[in-house]
Coordinates of C-alpha atoms and ligand atoms in Angstrom, one line a residue:
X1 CA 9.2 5.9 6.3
X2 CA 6.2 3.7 4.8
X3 CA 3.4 4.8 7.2
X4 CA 1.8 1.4 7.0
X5 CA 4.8 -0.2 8.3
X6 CA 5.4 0.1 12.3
X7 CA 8.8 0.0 13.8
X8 CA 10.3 -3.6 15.4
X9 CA 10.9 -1.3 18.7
X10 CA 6.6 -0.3 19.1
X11 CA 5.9 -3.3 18.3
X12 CA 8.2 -4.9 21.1
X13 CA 6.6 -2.5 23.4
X14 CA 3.1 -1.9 22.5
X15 CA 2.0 -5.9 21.7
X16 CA 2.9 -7.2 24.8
X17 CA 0.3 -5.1 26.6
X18 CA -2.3 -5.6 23.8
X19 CA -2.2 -9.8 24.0
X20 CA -2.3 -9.2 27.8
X21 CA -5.2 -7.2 27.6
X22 CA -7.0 -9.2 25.6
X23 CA -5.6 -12.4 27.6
X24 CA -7.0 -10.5 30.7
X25 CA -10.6 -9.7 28.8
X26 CA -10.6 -14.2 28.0
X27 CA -9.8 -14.7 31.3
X28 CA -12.4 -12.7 33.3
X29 CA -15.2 -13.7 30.9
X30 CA -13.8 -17.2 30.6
X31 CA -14.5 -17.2 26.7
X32 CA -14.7 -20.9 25.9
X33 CA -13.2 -22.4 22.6
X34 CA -16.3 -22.1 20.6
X35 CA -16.7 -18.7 21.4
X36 CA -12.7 -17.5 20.5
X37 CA -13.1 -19.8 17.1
X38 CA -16.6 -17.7 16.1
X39 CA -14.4 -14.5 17.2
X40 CA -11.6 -16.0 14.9
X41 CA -14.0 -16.6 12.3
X42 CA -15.2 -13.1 12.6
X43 CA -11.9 -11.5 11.7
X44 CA -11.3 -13.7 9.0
X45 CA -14.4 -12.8 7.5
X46 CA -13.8 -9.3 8.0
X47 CA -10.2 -9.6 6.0
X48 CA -12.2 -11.6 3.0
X49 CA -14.7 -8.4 2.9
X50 CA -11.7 -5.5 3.4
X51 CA -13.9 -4.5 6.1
X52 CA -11.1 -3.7 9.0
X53 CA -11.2 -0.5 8.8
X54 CA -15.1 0.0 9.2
X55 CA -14.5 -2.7 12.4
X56 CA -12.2 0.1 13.3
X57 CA -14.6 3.0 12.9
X58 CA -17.6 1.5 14.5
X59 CA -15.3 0.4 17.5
X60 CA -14.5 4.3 17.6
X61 CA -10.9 2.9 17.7
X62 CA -10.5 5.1 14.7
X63 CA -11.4 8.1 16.5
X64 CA -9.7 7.6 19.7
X65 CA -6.2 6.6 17.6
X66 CA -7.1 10.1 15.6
X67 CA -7.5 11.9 18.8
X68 CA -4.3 10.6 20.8
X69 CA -2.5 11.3 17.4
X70 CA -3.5 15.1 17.8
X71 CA -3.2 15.3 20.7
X72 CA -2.7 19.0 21.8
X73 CA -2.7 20.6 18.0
X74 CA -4.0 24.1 18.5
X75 CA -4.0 26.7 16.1
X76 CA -4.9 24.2 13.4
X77 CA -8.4 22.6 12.2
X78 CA -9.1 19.7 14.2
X79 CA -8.5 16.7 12.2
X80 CA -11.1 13.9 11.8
X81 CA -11.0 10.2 10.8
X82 CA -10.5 8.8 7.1
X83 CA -13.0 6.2 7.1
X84 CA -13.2 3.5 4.4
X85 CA -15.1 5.4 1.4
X86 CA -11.4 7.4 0.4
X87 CA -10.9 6.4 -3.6
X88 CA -7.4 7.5 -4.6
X89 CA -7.1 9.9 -8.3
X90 CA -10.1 11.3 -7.6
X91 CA -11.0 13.7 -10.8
X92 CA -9.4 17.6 -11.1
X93 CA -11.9 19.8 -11.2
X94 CA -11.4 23.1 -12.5
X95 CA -12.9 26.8 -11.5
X96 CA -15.9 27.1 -11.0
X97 CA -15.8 23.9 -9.5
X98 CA -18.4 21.3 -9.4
X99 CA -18.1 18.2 -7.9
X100 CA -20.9 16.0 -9.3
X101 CA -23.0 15.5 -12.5
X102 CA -27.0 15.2 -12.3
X103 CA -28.4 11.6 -12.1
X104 CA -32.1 10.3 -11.4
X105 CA -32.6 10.4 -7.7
X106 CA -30.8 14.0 -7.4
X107 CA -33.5 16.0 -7.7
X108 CA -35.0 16.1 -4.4
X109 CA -31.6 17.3 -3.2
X110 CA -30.4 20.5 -2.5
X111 CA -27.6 22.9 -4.4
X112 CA -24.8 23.6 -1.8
X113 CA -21.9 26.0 -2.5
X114 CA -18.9 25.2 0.1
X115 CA -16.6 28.0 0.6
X116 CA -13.6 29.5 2.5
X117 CA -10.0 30.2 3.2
X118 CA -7.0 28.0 4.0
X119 CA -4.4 29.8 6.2
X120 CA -1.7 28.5 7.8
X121 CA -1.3 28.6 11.4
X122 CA -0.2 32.6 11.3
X123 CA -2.8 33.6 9.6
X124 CA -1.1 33.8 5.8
X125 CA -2.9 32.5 2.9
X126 CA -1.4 28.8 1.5
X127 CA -1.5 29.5 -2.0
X128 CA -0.9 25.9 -2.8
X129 CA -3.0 24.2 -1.2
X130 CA -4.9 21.5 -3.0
X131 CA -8.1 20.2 -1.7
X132 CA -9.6 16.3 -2.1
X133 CA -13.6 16.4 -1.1
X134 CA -15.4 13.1 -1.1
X135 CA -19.1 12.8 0.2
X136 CA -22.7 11.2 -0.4
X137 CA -25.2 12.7 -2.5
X138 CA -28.8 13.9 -1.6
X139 CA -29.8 10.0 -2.6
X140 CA -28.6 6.8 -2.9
X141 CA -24.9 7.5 -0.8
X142 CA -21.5 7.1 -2.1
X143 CA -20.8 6.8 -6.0
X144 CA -19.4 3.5 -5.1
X145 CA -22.8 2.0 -3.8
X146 CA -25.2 3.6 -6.5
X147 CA -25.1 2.3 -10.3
X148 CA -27.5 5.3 -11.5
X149 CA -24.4 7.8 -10.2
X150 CA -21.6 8.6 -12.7
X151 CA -17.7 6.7 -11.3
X152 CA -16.4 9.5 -8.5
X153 CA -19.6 11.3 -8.5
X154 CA -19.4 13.9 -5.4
X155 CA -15.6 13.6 -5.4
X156 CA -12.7 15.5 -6.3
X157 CA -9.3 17.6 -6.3
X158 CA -9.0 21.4 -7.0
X159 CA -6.8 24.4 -6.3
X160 CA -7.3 27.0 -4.4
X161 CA -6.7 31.1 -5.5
X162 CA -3.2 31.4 -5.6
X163 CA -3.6 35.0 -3.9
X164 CA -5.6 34.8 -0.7
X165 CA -6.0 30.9 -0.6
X166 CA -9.8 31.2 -0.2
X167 CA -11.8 28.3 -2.5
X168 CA -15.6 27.3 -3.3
X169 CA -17.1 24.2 -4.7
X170 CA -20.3 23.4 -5.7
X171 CA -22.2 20.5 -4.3
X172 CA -25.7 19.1 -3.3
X173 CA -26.5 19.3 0.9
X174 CA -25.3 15.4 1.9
X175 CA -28.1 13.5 3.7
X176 CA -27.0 11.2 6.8
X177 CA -26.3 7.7 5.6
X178 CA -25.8 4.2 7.3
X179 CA -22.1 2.2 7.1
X180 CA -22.3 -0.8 4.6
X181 CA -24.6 -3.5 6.5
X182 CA -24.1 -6.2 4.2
X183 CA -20.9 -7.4 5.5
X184 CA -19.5 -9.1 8.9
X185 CA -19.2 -5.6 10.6
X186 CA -23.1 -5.2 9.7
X187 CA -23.6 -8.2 11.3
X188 CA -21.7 -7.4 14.4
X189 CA -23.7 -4.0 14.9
X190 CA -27.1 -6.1 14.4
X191 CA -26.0 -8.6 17.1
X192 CA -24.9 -5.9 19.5
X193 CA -27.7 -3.6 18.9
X194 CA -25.6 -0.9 17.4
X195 CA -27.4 1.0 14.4
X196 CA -25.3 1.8 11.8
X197 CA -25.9 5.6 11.1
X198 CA -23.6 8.4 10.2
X199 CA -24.9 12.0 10.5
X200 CA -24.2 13.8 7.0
X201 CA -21.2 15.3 6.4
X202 CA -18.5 16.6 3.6
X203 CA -14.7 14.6 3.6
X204 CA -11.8 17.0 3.2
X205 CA -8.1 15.9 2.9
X206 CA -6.0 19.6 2.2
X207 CA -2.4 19.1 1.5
X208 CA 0.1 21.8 1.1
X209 CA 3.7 22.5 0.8
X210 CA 5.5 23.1 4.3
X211 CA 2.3 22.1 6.1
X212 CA 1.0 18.6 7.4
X213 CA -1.9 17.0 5.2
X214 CA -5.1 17.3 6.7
X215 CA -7.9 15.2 7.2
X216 CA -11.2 16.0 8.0
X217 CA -14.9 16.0 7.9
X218 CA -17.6 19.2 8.1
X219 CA -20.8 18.6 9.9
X220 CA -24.1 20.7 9.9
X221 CA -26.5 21.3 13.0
X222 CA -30.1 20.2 13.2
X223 CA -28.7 16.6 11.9
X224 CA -30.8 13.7 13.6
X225 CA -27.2 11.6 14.2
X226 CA -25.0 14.4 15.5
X227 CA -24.3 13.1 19.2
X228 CA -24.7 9.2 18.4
X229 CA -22.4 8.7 15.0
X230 CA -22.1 5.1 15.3
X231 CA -18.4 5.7 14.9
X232 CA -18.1 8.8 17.3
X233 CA -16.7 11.0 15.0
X234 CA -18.5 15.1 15.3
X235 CA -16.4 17.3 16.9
X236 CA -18.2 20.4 17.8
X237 CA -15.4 22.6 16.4
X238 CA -16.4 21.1 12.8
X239 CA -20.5 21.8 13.0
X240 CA -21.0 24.8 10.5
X241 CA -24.3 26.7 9.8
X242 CA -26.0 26.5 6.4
X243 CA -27.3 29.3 5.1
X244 CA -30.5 29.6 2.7
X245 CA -30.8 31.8 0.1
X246 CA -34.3 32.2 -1.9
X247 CA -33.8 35.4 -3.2
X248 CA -34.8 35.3 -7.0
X249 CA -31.2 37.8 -8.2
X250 CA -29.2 35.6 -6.1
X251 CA -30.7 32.2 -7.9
X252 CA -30.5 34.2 -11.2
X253 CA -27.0 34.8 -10.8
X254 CA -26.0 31.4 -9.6
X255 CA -28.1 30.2 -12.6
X256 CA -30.5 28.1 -10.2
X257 CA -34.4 27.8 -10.2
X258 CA -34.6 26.6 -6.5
X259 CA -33.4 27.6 -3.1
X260 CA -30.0 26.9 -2.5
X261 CA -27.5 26.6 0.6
X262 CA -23.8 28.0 1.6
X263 CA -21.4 26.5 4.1
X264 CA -18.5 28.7 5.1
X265 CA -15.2 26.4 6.1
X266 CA -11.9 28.4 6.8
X267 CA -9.3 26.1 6.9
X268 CA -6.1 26.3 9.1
X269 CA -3.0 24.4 8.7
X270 CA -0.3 23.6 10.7
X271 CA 3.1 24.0 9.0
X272 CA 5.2 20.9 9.1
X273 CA 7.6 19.8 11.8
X274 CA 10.9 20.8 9.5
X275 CA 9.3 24.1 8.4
X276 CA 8.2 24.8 12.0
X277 CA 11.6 24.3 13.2
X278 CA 13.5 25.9 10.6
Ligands
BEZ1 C1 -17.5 7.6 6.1 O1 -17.7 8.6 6.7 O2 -17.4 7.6 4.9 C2 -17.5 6.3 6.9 C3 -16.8 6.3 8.1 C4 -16.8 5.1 8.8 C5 -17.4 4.0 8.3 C6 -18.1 4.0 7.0 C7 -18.1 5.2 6.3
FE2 FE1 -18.5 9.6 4.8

């Protein structure tokens, strides 16, 4: 089925209760006609600027849709919202991986080596498994939003070891970052004294054979954002230490003249409905 498209039959049940919600909400705050045409005029800005999805993050609809969606999934890594900053064909990186080339503003940043296993839900290794990482740098955000970064800087696909499913990438420790501003749904935040922050974190989409695709993000303690994201989304179960290392062998091996940082992430997915039952 084409997962954007919803069936006639939800639709016939779930839209009557959302128009008389919202008829309810007009009604008990007797929103006049100015006020519903700026509300109109809102949304229709928010199309022109592709910017529904960010309404729908910093709503925490996102997360609430995200959580009802896995609802009751144990056994598995908690899943976490896609957000907006996704690019499709991200570059394959191959072993050792690296995700992002130096650029000026990088080097106040810090070298971060992300590693783990992915398992399925019995504990056996998923050989297949193919991993899509998207994040900010240590300056200047998404690729997307800075010019001085190379296109899909801090984004890509790789494999992991076809024995014992355990993978590593290397990165730089993200920083937290605010949503785009510039926009309608910056505007909305402004006006309803929402700030726009995100506490830093690392994107991972994992899809396997036999296994549902997962989607997810990788938070670190001590973060100044952690219990106010402005779109709700840190889950306790996805906070992972980072560990420093300043010991000189360890930076000679790694080929590195500063400190550096390690984040452990073992991954667990749960195998598909038809694999499950079969
Ligand atoms: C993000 O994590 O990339 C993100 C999520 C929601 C709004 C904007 C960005
Ligand atoms: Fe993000």
């Amino acid at each position: 089925m084409d997962s954007t498209k919803v069936s006639n039959e939800r639709l016939q049940k779930v839209l009557p209760d959302a128009i008389a919600a919202l008829h309810q909400v007009i009604e008990k705050h007797r929103v006049t006609e100015k006020e519903w045409s700026a509300v109109l005029a809102f949304l229709t800005d928010v199309g022109r600027h592709d910017e529904f999805v960010l309404l729908s993050d910093v709503t925490k609809t996102s997360v609430l849709v995200d959580a009802i969606s896995h609802e009751g999934e144990t056994n598995a890594t908690p899943s976490d919202v896609e957000g907006p900053l996704y690019r499709e064909n991200p570059p394959w990186r191959e072993k050792p991986v690296k995700i992002y080339d130096e650029y000026e503003g990088i080097e106040n940043g810090d070298v971060l080596f992300v590693h783990g296993r992915v398992t399925s839900a019995d504990g056996t290794p998923v050989s297949d498994a193919v991993l899509d990482i998207w994040q900010t740098g240590p300056d200047g955000g998404y690729d997307v939003w800075d010019e001085r970064q190379p296109d899909y800087n801090f984004r890509g696909m790789f494999g992991v070891d076809d024995e014992d499913g355990s993978y590593e990438f290397q990165t730089m420790v993200p920083k937290p970052y605010t949503v785009p501003t510039d926009g309608p749904v910056g505007r909305l935040l402004e006006a309803t004294g929402q700030h726009p922050w995100r506490p830093a974190h690392i994107h991972f989409k994992v899809e396997a054979e036999g296994h549902e695709p997962l989607i997810t993000q990788v938070f670190f303690p001590e973060d100044p954002y952690p219990d106010n994201d402005t779109i709700g989304a840190v889950k306790q179960a996805l906070v992972r230490p980072l560990s420093k290392h300043e010991n000189e062998g360890e930076l000679t091996r790694c080929g590195l003249d500063a400190p550096f940082y390690t984040c452990e992430f073992d991954i667990t997915l749960k195998p598909a409905m038809s694999a499950a039952q079969a």
